[in-house]
Short mmCIF file of C-alpha atoms in Angstrom, two decimals:
data_model
loop_
_atom_site.label_atom_id
_atom_site.label_comp_id
_atom_site.label_asym_id
_atom_site.label_seq_id
_atom_site.Cartn_x
_atom_site.Cartn_y
_atom_site.Cartn_z
CA UNK O 1 -25.63 -26.94 -10.35
CA UNK O 2 -23.15 -29.55 -8.09
CA UNK O 3 -21.99 -30.09 -4.74
CA UNK O 4 -18.44 -29.29 -3.51
CA UNK O 5 -16.67 -30.92 -0.97
CA UNK O 6 -13.27 -30.16 1.36
CA UNK O 7 -12.07 -32.82 2.95
CA UNK O 8 -8.37 -33.25 4.89
CA UNK O 9 -6.62 -35.45 2.68
CA UNK O 10 -5.52 -37.47 5.86
CA UNK O 11 -9.45 -37.62 6.21
CA UNK O 12 -10.38 -39.20 3.18
CA UNK O 13 -8.21 -42.46 4.71
CA UNK O 14 -9.72 -42.68 8.64
CA UNK O 15 -11.32 -45.70 9.16
CA UNK O 16 -12.57 -44.91 12.59
CA UNK O 17 -15.93 -43.44 13.95
CA UNK O 18 -15.46 -39.67 13.46
CA UNK O 19 -17.23 -35.99 13.80
CA UNK O 20 -16.67 -33.90 10.66
CA UNK O 21 -16.98 -29.96 11.23
CA UNK O 22 -17.01 -27.51 9.37
CA UNK O 23 -19.11 -24.39 7.39
CA UNK O 24 -22.03 -24.65 4.18
CA UNK O 25 -21.66 -22.08 2.29
CA UNK O 26 -23.89 -21.65 -1.44
CA UNK O 27 -22.50 -19.27 -3.48
CA UNK O 28 -23.89 -17.05 -5.66
CA UNK O 29 -24.39 -19.59 -9.12
CA UNK O 30 -26.00 -22.02 -6.24
CA UNK O 31 -23.23 -24.44 -6.07
CA UNK O 32 -23.26 -26.62 -2.37
CA UNK O 33 -19.71 -25.93 -0.94
CA UNK O 34 -18.82 -27.99 2.21
CA UNK O 35 -16.03 -26.59 3.95
CA UNK O 36 -14.77 -29.89 6.95
CA UNK O 37 -11.81 -28.33 8.77
CA UNK O 38 -12.04 -30.58 12.54
CA UNK O 39 -12.97 -33.82 13.34
CA UNK O 40 -12.85 -35.60 16.60
CA UNK O 41 -14.08 -39.22 18.22
CA UNK O 42 -17.80 -39.85 16.96
CA UNK O 43 -20.03 -38.58 19.69
CA UNK O 44 -23.93 -39.38 19.13
CA UNK O 45 -26.47 -37.79 21.17
CA UNK O 46 -30.05 -38.04 20.99
CA UNK O 47 -29.56 -34.56 19.85
CA UNK O 48 -28.53 -32.25 17.25
CA UNK O 49 -25.57 -30.81 17.59
CA UNK O 50 -24.70 -27.47 16.26
CA UNK O 51 -20.66 -25.58 17.26
CA UNK O 52 -21.98 -22.46 15.29
CA UNK O 53 -20.61 -20.80 18.47
CA UNK O 54 -16.78 -21.65 18.32
CA UNK O 55 -17.20 -20.15 14.37
CA UNK O 56 -17.93 -24.22 13.38
CA UNK O 57 -20.86 -26.18 12.99
CA UNK O 58 -20.97 -30.07 13.57
CA UNK O 59 -21.26 -31.70 9.48
CA UNK O 60 -21.85 -35.88 9.86
CA UNK O 61 -19.90 -37.89 10.94
CA UNK O 62 -17.14 -41.05 9.36
CA UNK O 63 -19.42 -44.61 9.81
CA UNK O 64 -18.76 -48.06 9.84
CA UNK O 65 -20.48 -49.16 6.62
CA UNK O 66 -22.97 -51.37 8.97
CA UNK O 67 -24.23 -48.02 10.57
CA UNK O 68 -27.01 -48.38 7.33
CA UNK O 69 -28.94 -45.60 8.23
CA UNK O 70 -32.11 -44.15 6.07
CA UNK O 71 -32.68 -40.21 6.34
CA UNK O 72 -34.43 -39.93 8.75
CA UNK O 73 -31.34 -41.18 11.68
CA UNK O 74 -29.18 -38.47 9.52
CA UNK O 75 -31.99 -36.24 10.06
CA UNK O 76 -32.07 -37.08 13.47
CA UNK O 77 -28.48 -36.54 14.20
CA UNK O 78 -28.07 -32.96 12.49
CA UNK O 79 -26.02 -34.65 9.60
CA UNK O 80 -25.53 -32.61 6.01
CA UNK O 81 -22.58 -35.18 5.47
CA UNK O 82 -21.60 -38.34 5.74
CA UNK O 83 -19.33 -41.22 4.88
CA UNK O 84 -18.34 -44.67 5.18
CA UNK O 85 -15.85 -46.87 5.46
CA UNK O 86 -15.43 -50.57 5.75
CA UNK O 87 -11.73 -52.90 4.98
CA UNK O 88 -12.16 -53.50 1.27
CA UNK O 89 -11.59 -49.90 0.78
CA UNK O 90 -8.58 -47.58 1.01
CA UNK O 91 -11.20 -44.38 1.23
CA UNK O 92 -14.22 -43.52 2.74
CA UNK O 93 -17.05 -43.00 0.58
CA UNK O 94 -19.72 -39.83 1.04
CA UNK O 95 -23.33 -41.59 1.28
CA UNK O 96 -25.58 -38.87 2.26
CA UNK O 97 -25.97 -35.35 1.40
CA UNK O 98 -28.33 -32.54 3.26
CA UNK O 99 -28.89 -29.74 0.85
CA UNK O 100 -29.09 -31.58 -2.60
CA UNK O 101 -30.04 -29.51 -5.72
CA UNK O 102 -33.12 -30.04 -7.10
CA UNK O 103 -31.11 -31.38 -10.73
CA UNK O 104 -27.98 -32.62 -9.42
CA UNK O 105 -25.90 -34.76 -11.74
CA UNK O 106 -21.86 -34.53 -10.21
CA UNK O 107 -20.80 -33.69 -7.23
CA UNK O 108 -17.22 -33.16 -6.37
CA UNK O 109 -15.45 -34.82 -3.55
CA UNK O 110 -11.45 -31.94 -3.22
CA UNK O 111 -9.09 -33.31 -1.19
CA UNK O 112 -6.75 -30.69 0.68
CA UNK O 113 -3.81 -30.55 3.02
CA UNK O 114 -4.83 -27.94 6.17
CA UNK O 115 -1.13 -26.77 6.10
CA UNK O 116 -0.83 -26.35 2.13
CA UNK O 117 -4.24 -23.46 1.95
CA UNK O 118 -3.28 -22.40 5.36
CA UNK O 119 -0.78 -20.18 3.71
CA UNK O 120 -1.53 -19.50 0.96
CA UNK O 121 -0.60 -15.87 -1.08
CA UNK O 122 -2.59 -14.01 -4.09
CA UNK O 123 0.35 -11.08 -5.62
CA UNK O 124 2.64 -11.66 -2.73
CA UNK O 125 0.24 -11.00 -0.69
CA UNK O 126 -0.79 -13.19 2.55
CA UNK O 127 -4.24 -14.79 1.86
CA UNK O 128 -5.37 -13.88 5.19
CA UNK O 129 -4.67 -10.71 5.30
CA UNK O 130 -6.90 -10.36 2.23
CA UNK O 131 -9.85 -8.37 3.30
CA UNK O 132 -13.20 -9.63 1.58
CA UNK O 133 -13.63 -6.13 -0.65
CA UNK O 134 -10.52 -8.47 -2.93
CA UNK O 135 -13.05 -10.11 -5.89
CA UNK O 136 -11.53 -12.80 -7.35
CA UNK O 137 -13.76 -13.77 -10.87
CA UNK O 138 -12.75 -16.79 -10.94
CA UNK O 139 -15.14 -18.91 -8.27
CA UNK O 140 -12.32 -21.63 -8.01
CA UNK O 141 -9.96 -18.92 -6.42
CA UNK O 142 -12.42 -17.50 -4.64
CA UNK O 143 -13.19 -21.27 -3.22
CA UNK O 144 -9.81 -21.81 -2.22
CA UNK O 145 -9.37 -18.62 -0.63
CA UNK O 146 -12.10 -18.80 1.91
CA UNK O 147 -11.13 -22.64 2.47
CA UNK O 148 -7.68 -20.46 3.44
CA UNK O 149 -9.88 -18.34 5.88
CA UNK O 150 -11.83 -21.14 7.40
CA UNK O 151 -8.41 -22.79 8.19
CA UNK O 152 -7.38 -20.28 9.63
CA UNK O 153 -9.81 -19.47 11.54
CA UNK O 154 -9.80 -23.16 13.62
CA UNK O 155 -6.35 -22.17 13.85
CA UNK O 156 -6.25 -19.64 15.98
CA UNK O 157 -9.14 -21.04 18.42
CA UNK O 158 -7.05 -24.13 18.94
CA UNK O 159 -4.47 -23.46 22.20
CA UNK O 160 -6.81 -20.84 23.44
CA UNK O 161 -5.05 -21.50 27.39
CA UNK O 162 -1.39 -21.43 24.88
CA UNK O 163 -2.36 -17.96 22.63
CA UNK O 164 -4.14 -16.06 25.64
CA UNK O 165 -0.49 -16.02 27.19
CA UNK O 166 1.73 -15.44 23.94
CA UNK O 167 -0.92 -12.12 23.20
CA UNK O 168 -0.11 -10.52 26.84
CA UNK O 169 3.67 -10.90 26.14
CA UNK O 170 3.20 -9.43 22.72
CA UNK O 171 0.60 -7.03 23.58
CA UNK O 172 2.62 -5.51 27.02
CA UNK O 173 5.90 -5.82 23.79
CA UNK O 174 3.46 -3.86 21.58
CA UNK O 175 2.45 -1.17 24.20
CA UNK O 176 6.35 0.00 24.47
CA UNK O 177 7.14 -0.16 21.16
CA UNK O 178 4.00 2.22 20.56
CA UNK O 179 4.93 4.38 23.31
CA UNK O 180 7.48 6.89 21.16
CA UNK O 181 4.32 6.90 18.10
CA UNK O 182 1.79 7.94 20.83
CA UNK O 183 3.56 10.79 22.02
CA UNK O 184 4.56 11.96 18.28
CA UNK O 185 0.63 11.67 17.67
CA UNK O 186 -0.23 13.57 21.23
CA UNK O 187 1.91 16.32 20.14
CA UNK O 188 1.58 16.26 16.27
CA UNK O 189 -2.49 16.54 17.03
CA UNK O 190 -2.00 19.44 19.11
CA UNK O 191 -4.15 22.32 17.73
CA UNK O 192 -1.35 24.53 17.96
CA UNK O 193 1.63 21.72 16.49
CA UNK O 194 -0.92 20.60 14.08
CA UNK O 195 -1.37 24.02 12.05
CA UNK O 196 2.40 25.02 11.87
CA UNK O 197 3.20 20.80 10.68
CA UNK O 198 0.22 20.08 8.92
CA UNK O 199 2.29 20.97 5.49
CA UNK O 200 5.54 18.97 6.27
CA UNK O 201 6.32 15.51 4.96
CA UNK O 202 6.59 14.24 8.09
CA UNK O 203 3.32 14.82 9.05
CA UNK O 204 1.86 13.12 6.19
CA UNK O 205 3.69 10.54 6.25
CA UNK O 206 2.44 10.02 10.19
CA UNK O 207 -1.19 10.65 8.59
CA UNK O 208 -0.09 7.36 5.80
CA UNK O 209 1.79 5.04 8.62
CA UNK O 210 -1.23 5.44 10.75
CA UNK O 211 -3.28 4.42 7.88
CA UNK O 212 -1.25 0.79 7.35
CA UNK O 213 -1.20 0.61 11.30
CA UNK O 214 -5.24 0.29 11.49
CA UNK O 215 -5.33 -2.10 8.48
CA UNK O 216 -3.34 -4.26 9.86
CA UNK O 217 -2.13 -5.33 6.66
CA UNK O 218 1.45 -4.77 6.29
CA UNK O 219 2.36 -5.55 9.44
CA UNK O 220 5.89 -7.00 8.30
CA UNK O 221 6.08 -3.93 6.71
CA UNK O 222 5.97 -2.82 10.38
CA UNK O 223 8.37 -4.11 11.83
CA UNK O 224 10.92 -4.09 9.27
CA UNK O 225 10.59 -0.35 9.26
CA UNK O 226 11.06 0.15 12.83
CA UNK O 227 14.15 -2.56 12.87
CA UNK O 228 15.90 -0.52 10.16
CA UNK O 229 15.24 2.67 12.19
CA UNK O 230 17.25 1.48 15.60
CA UNK O 231 20.03 0.58 13.30
CA UNK O 232 20.27 4.03 11.71
CA UNK O 233 19.92 5.69 14.94
CA UNK O 234 22.75 3.18 16.78
CA UNK O 235 24.93 4.30 13.72
CA UNK O 236 24.07 8.05 14.12
CA UNK O 237 24.74 7.35 17.88
CA UNK O 238 27.39 5.63 17.57
CA UNK O 239 30.01 6.10 14.82
CA UNK O 240 28.73 9.48 14.11
CA UNK O 241 31.12 11.86 16.04
CA UNK O 242 29.32 14.95 15.02
CA UNK O 243 26.42 14.39 12.75
CA UNK O 244 24.98 17.65 13.26
CA UNK O 245 28.58 19.36 10.48
CA UNK O 246 27.61 17.27 8.13
CA UNK O 247 24.36 19.15 7.59
CA UNK O 248 26.67 22.00 8.41
CA UNK O 249 28.35 21.50 5.86
CA UNK O 250 25.65 20.57 3.00
CA UNK O 251 24.85 24.35 3.77
CA UNK O 252 26.63 25.81 3.40
CA UNK O 253 28.33 24.26 0.38
CA UNK O 254 25.02 25.06 -1.48
CA UNK O 255 25.36 28.19 -0.58
CA UNK O 256 28.58 28.18 -2.26
CA UNK O 257 27.41 26.78 -5.23
CA UNK O 258 24.53 29.29 -5.52
CA UNK O 259 27.24 31.91 -5.89
CA UNK O 260 29.74 29.34 -8.52
CA UNK O 261 26.27 29.77 -10.18
CA UNK O 262 25.38 33.13 -10.38
CA UNK O 263 29.34 34.01 -10.67
CA UNK O 264 28.65 31.88 -14.07
CA UNK O 265 25.35 34.19 -15.00
CA UNK O 266 27.65 37.05 -14.01
CA UNK O 267 28.92 36.22 -17.57
CA UNK O 268 28.01 35.46 -20.91
CA UNK O 269 26.60 32.04 -19.84
CA UNK O 270 27.13 29.49 -23.11
CA UNK O 271 28.33 32.72 -25.97
CA UNK O 272 24.30 34.33 -24.92
CA UNK O 273 24.97 38.13 -23.86
CA UNK O 274 22.90 38.58 -21.29
CA UNK O 275 21.41 42.59 -21.18
CA UNK O 276 23.66 43.91 -18.72
CA UNK O 277 21.67 46.10 -16.68
CA UNK O 278 18.50 43.66 -16.17
CA UNK O 279 21.91 41.02 -15.27
CA UNK O 280 23.65 43.34 -12.90
CA UNK O 281 19.85 43.93 -10.75
CA UNK O 282 19.64 39.86 -10.48
CA UNK O 283 22.73 39.25 -9.34
CA UNK O 284 22.53 41.71 -6.45
CA UNK O 285 18.85 41.07 -5.56
CA UNK O 286 20.30 36.82 -5.78
CA UNK O 287 23.62 37.80 -3.39
CA UNK O 288 21.85 39.54 -1.29
CA UNK O 289 19.78 36.72 -0.36
CA UNK O 290 22.10 34.66 -0.58
CA UNK O 291 24.06 35.93 1.95
CA UNK O 292 20.93 36.87 4.21
CA UNK O 293 20.00 32.78 4.77
CA UNK O 294 24.11 31.95 5.02
CA UNK O 295 23.53 34.95 8.33
CA UNK O 296 20.44 32.80 8.96
CA UNK O 297 22.57 29.75 9.35
CA UNK O 298 24.69 30.33 10.99
CA UNK O 299 22.65 32.27 13.53
CA UNK O 300 20.87 28.83 14.14
CA UNK O 301 24.39 27.00 13.54
CA UNK O 302 23.50 25.88 17.23
CA UNK O 303 20.63 24.04 16.90
CA UNK O 304 21.01 22.27 12.84
CA UNK O 305 23.91 20.54 14.88
CA UNK O 306 21.34 19.08 17.08
CA UNK O 307 19.15 18.71 14.70
CA UNK O 308 20.65 15.53 13.27
CA UNK O 309 19.70 14.24 17.11
CA UNK O 310 16.50 14.12 15.52
CA UNK O 311 16.80 12.23 12.87
CA UNK O 312 18.82 9.17 15.63
CA UNK O 313 15.93 9.92 18.20
CA UNK O 314 13.04 9.33 15.00
CA UNK O 315 14.72 6.10 14.84
CA UNK O 316 12.09 4.92 17.32
CA UNK O 317 9.25 4.98 15.15
CA UNK O 318 10.66 3.78 11.94
CA UNK O 319 12.81 4.53 9.04
CA UNK O 320 10.78 5.77 6.98
CA UNK O 321 9.92 8.60 9.55
CA UNK O 322 13.70 9.60 9.46
CA UNK O 323 13.53 9.49 4.91
CA UNK O 324 10.28 12.11 5.96
CA UNK O 325 12.48 14.19 8.28
CA UNK O 326 14.89 14.37 5.83
CA UNK O 327 12.84 15.33 2.68
CA UNK O 328 11.72 18.49 5.22
CA UNK O 329 15.64 19.15 5.86
CA UNK O 330 16.56 19.80 2.14
CA UNK O 331 13.25 21.82 1.97
CA UNK O 332 14.13 23.80 4.42
CA UNK O 333 17.93 24.08 2.61
CA UNK O 334 17.13 24.77 -0.39
CA UNK O 335 14.63 27.05 -0.31
CA UNK O 336 16.16 29.87 -0.94
CA UNK O 337 16.52 28.49 -4.28
CA UNK O 338 12.78 27.51 -4.46
CA UNK O 339 12.79 31.46 -3.73
CA UNK O 340 14.94 32.27 -6.85
CA UNK O 341 12.55 30.16 -9.31
CA UNK O 342 9.22 31.88 -7.57
CA UNK O 343 11.08 35.92 -8.80
CA UNK O 344 11.88 34.58 -11.73
CA UNK O 345 8.84 32.61 -12.38
CA UNK O 346 7.17 35.27 -11.70
CA UNK O 347 9.09 38.16 -13.71
CA UNK O 348 9.10 35.70 -16.70
CA UNK O 349 4.89 34.76 -16.80
CA UNK O 350 4.83 39.04 -16.60
CA UNK O 351 6.70 39.13 -19.16
CA UNK O 352 5.75 36.46 -21.10
CA UNK O 353 2.26 37.97 -21.08
CA UNK O 354 3.09 41.63 -21.88
CA UNK O 355 4.67 40.34 -25.46
CA UNK O 356 2.00 38.45 -25.93
CA UNK O 357 -0.93 41.32 -25.70
CA UNK O 358 1.42 44.09 -26.79
CA UNK O 359 2.23 42.06 -30.32
CA UNK O 360 -1.41 42.13 -30.86
CA UNK O 361 -1.25 46.23 -30.06
CA UNK O 362 1.48 46.42 -31.90
CA UNK O 363 -0.30 43.79 -35.21
CA UNK O 364 -2.96 46.23 -35.32
CA UNK O 365 -5.63 44.01 -33.28
CA UNK O 366 -7.34 43.64 -30.33
CA UNK O 367 -9.09 40.94 -28.09
CA UNK O 368 -12.72 41.08 -28.87
CA UNK O 369 -14.26 39.34 -25.10
CA UNK O 370 -17.70 39.12 -26.72
CA UNK O 371 -17.45 37.96 -29.15
CA UNK O 372 -14.68 35.64 -27.47
CA UNK O 373 -12.38 36.32 -31.52
CA UNK O 374 -9.23 38.74 -32.08
CA UNK O 375 -10.63 40.77 -34.77
CA UNK O 376 -8.46 44.43 -36.17
CA UNK O 377 -9.37 47.22 -34.42
CA UNK O 378 -7.76 50.98 -35.26
CA UNK O 379 -5.67 52.55 -32.28
CA UNK O 380 -4.27 56.29 -31.79
CA UNK O 381 -0.32 57.10 -33.33
CA UNK O 382 0.17 57.69 -29.15
CA UNK O 383 -0.47 54.54 -28.82
CA UNK O 384 0.82 52.57 -30.56
CA UNK O 385 3.72 54.35 -30.27
CA UNK O 386 3.54 53.68 -26.68
CA UNK O 387 3.03 49.93 -27.66
CA UNK O 388 5.73 50.07 -29.31
CA UNK O 389 7.82 51.06 -26.86
CA UNK O 390 7.25 48.70 -24.99
CA UNK O 391 6.98 45.95 -26.58
CA UNK O 392 11.01 46.52 -28.00
CA UNK O 393 11.94 47.55 -24.03
CA UNK O 394 9.94 44.14 -23.15
CA UNK O 395 11.51 41.89 -26.20
CA UNK O 396 15.08 42.95 -25.57
CA UNK O 397 15.30 41.91 -21.63
CA UNK O 398 13.08 39.09 -22.60
CA UNK O 399 15.98 36.81 -23.16
CA UNK O 400 17.72 37.65 -19.60
CA UNK O 401 14.60 36.85 -17.71
CA UNK O 402 14.27 34.02 -19.81
CA UNK O 403 17.34 32.73 -18.98
CA UNK O 404 17.57 32.93 -15.39
CA UNK O 405 14.21 31.63 -15.37
CA UNK O 406 15.61 28.60 -17.29
CA UNK O 407 18.36 27.76 -14.58
CA UNK O 408 16.31 27.69 -11.36
CA UNK O 409 13.47 26.11 -13.14
CA UNK O 410 16.34 23.56 -13.38
CA UNK O 411 17.38 23.59 -10.28
CA UNK O 412 14.18 23.17 -9.09
CA UNK O 413 12.94 20.79 -10.39
CA UNK O 414 16.74 18.76 -8.85
CA UNK O 415 15.25 19.41 -5.85
CA UNK O 416 11.66 17.97 -6.87
CA UNK O 417 13.76 15.00 -8.43
CA UNK O 418 15.84 14.23 -4.90
CA UNK O 419 12.99 14.38 -2.78
CA UNK O 420 10.36 12.11 -5.21
CA UNK O 421 13.19 10.10 -4.89
CA UNK O 422 12.84 9.90 -1.08
CA UNK O 423 9.18 9.47 -1.11
CA UNK O 424 9.21 6.80 -3.64
CA UNK O 425 11.63 5.37 -1.19
CA UNK O 426 9.52 6.22 2.27
CA UNK O 427 6.11 4.86 0.65
CA UNK O 428 7.89 1.43 -1.43
CA UNK O 429 9.24 0.55 2.36
CA UNK O 430 5.18 0.42 3.14
CA UNK O 431 4.23 -1.24 0.28
CA UNK O 432 6.23 -3.86 -0.28
CA UNK O 433 5.23 -7.58 -0.29
CA UNK O 434 7.56 -8.57 2.14
CA UNK O 435 5.25 -11.50 2.69
CA UNK O 436 4.93 -12.68 -0.64
CA UNK O 437 9.46 -11.67 -1.28
CA UNK O 438 9.89 -14.83 2.13
CA UNK O 439 8.09 -16.60 0.98
CA UNK O 440 10.33 -18.99 -0.99
CA UNK O 441 12.20 -19.60 2.12
CA UNK O 442 9.49 -20.45 4.22
CA UNK O 443 7.55 -24.03 3.79
CA UNK O 444 4.35 -24.57 3.13
CA UNK O 445 3.77 -21.37 0.77
CA UNK O 446 2.87 -21.83 -2.22
CA UNK O 447 1.36 -19.01 -4.78
CA UNK O 448 -3.33 -19.27 -5.28
CA UNK O 449 -1.76 -19.81 -9.00
CA UNK O 450 1.06 -22.98 -8.68
CA UNK O 451 -2.49 -24.55 -7.20
CA UNK O 452 -4.12 -27.20 -9.08
CA UNK O 453 -6.74 -29.96 -9.57
CA UNK O 454 -5.91 -33.75 -10.41
CA UNK O 455 -8.01 -35.82 -10.19
CA UNK O 456 -7.92 -39.01 -7.94
CA UNK O 457 -8.99 -42.65 -9.19
CA UNK O 458 -9.89 -44.49 -6.50
CA UNK O 459 -10.11 -48.11 -6.43
CA UNK O 460 -13.99 -48.55 -7.59
CA UNK O 461 -16.58 -46.00 -8.88
CA UNK O 462 -18.44 -44.29 -6.46
CA UNK O 463 -21.40 -42.78 -6.31
CA UNK O 464 -23.81 -41.60 -4.37
CA UNK O 465 -28.42 -42.74 -4.15
CA UNK O 466 -30.10 -40.01 -3.64
CA UNK O 467 -34.24 -40.40 -4.51
CA UNK O 468 -33.55 -43.32 -6.45
CA UNK O 469 -30.89 -42.11 -8.27
CA UNK O 470 -26.69 -42.89 -9.58
CA UNK O 471 -25.04 -39.15 -8.62
CA UNK O 472 -21.62 -39.52 -10.16
CA UNK O 473 -19.04 -38.39 -7.18
CA UNK O 474 -15.46 -37.30 -8.43
CA UNK O 475 -12.29 -36.94 -6.15
CA UNK O 476 -9.69 -34.44 -7.02
CA UNK O 477 -6.86 -33.36 -5.42
CA UNK O 478 -5.18 -29.85 -4.60
CA UNK O 479 -1.69 -29.71 -5.49
CA UNK O 480 0.72 -27.34 -5.98
CA UNK O 481 3.18 -26.86 -9.25
#
């Protein structure tokens, strides 16, 4: 069992009567931790002093060595810690602790700098934004995290008047910035619109973005997202003369490439001999499908030209919303290729299953459902004759179906890979440790793994007298590598 006293470095060399404020915590392993956070000029009163309403309590004082108070006087002023100083020593000495374990052999006095502790990072994330759910196995790291939270809370309680004015200004700016997202939220949560948008990428991203905002864990990411979105919006509106023409050109380019792909499949692709009649059937169906899609694009061309305006307007919400909308546009542009993939996949599965079943019939076997195994069976001649005919027909048609299935499955995989890349960048913008990346450029910011505790040797050995026993007090200092 031990006692840890966390004391600001400048208080260790303070030589004037001072009141100390902070918090006391008893850890699970019965280690008593005193966190000294603030100090003020000494004010003795007849009754105990307590400041728990302001998240800090009165811990004790720094007194002159001539005070010579007994334990009753310490209890009278509700002291939990007491330090003394004199002219012969360069630093203060610990002379009293209010909470003392029964078997105490050692006390650690740990000195720290407030600026360094307030700007700690764990894994690229600011300690101040980490929730208490992040449990660290190392007790020392837990003490540092708790010390960082406490020092940050004391910083927030200072300069309340100035902070209230700043908070009001920030609240007004936040309302202006959140006005576009409030409109989008109102539209997206409408019952009719929600039933249409629920499966779109932009709606799914809206839910993820809303969760990130409610957690309040990534404000730099949200700010960067909106800044990049506004920049792209300005570029689209100012530099691009007709951005809608670009989308039309992309749509017709995709259609032309599909025509070229079907033209390649019309002959003997990579030397494969396809079934002429089935191949012509596929080509007629797919070309007709592409013609319908081309006609539909020509019909909605005026609307499509305005889509880029919507992408630009979504810059008020953020770059990630623009990327999500672009994902939906790519899905719409490639809708016909997705339909081709579905057609060939269904036909491929039917033929594969048919070949598997008919192969068992040709071999004179069947699958026994009750016993769960394949066993021999005596089929009639007409059954074997029909099975052989169907098996031969499907076997000769299967290579053609397989070629179309592989081609459009590859096209589907390419589209899916493109969407996955956009989705990856969209989510990375909201999850990147921007605070950690900015740490090298910010003065006084340190990673918690870079902290180390060094022994500070005072001029003479320090002891605390408790129940007529000498308890050694070792002084340490938190430094950064």
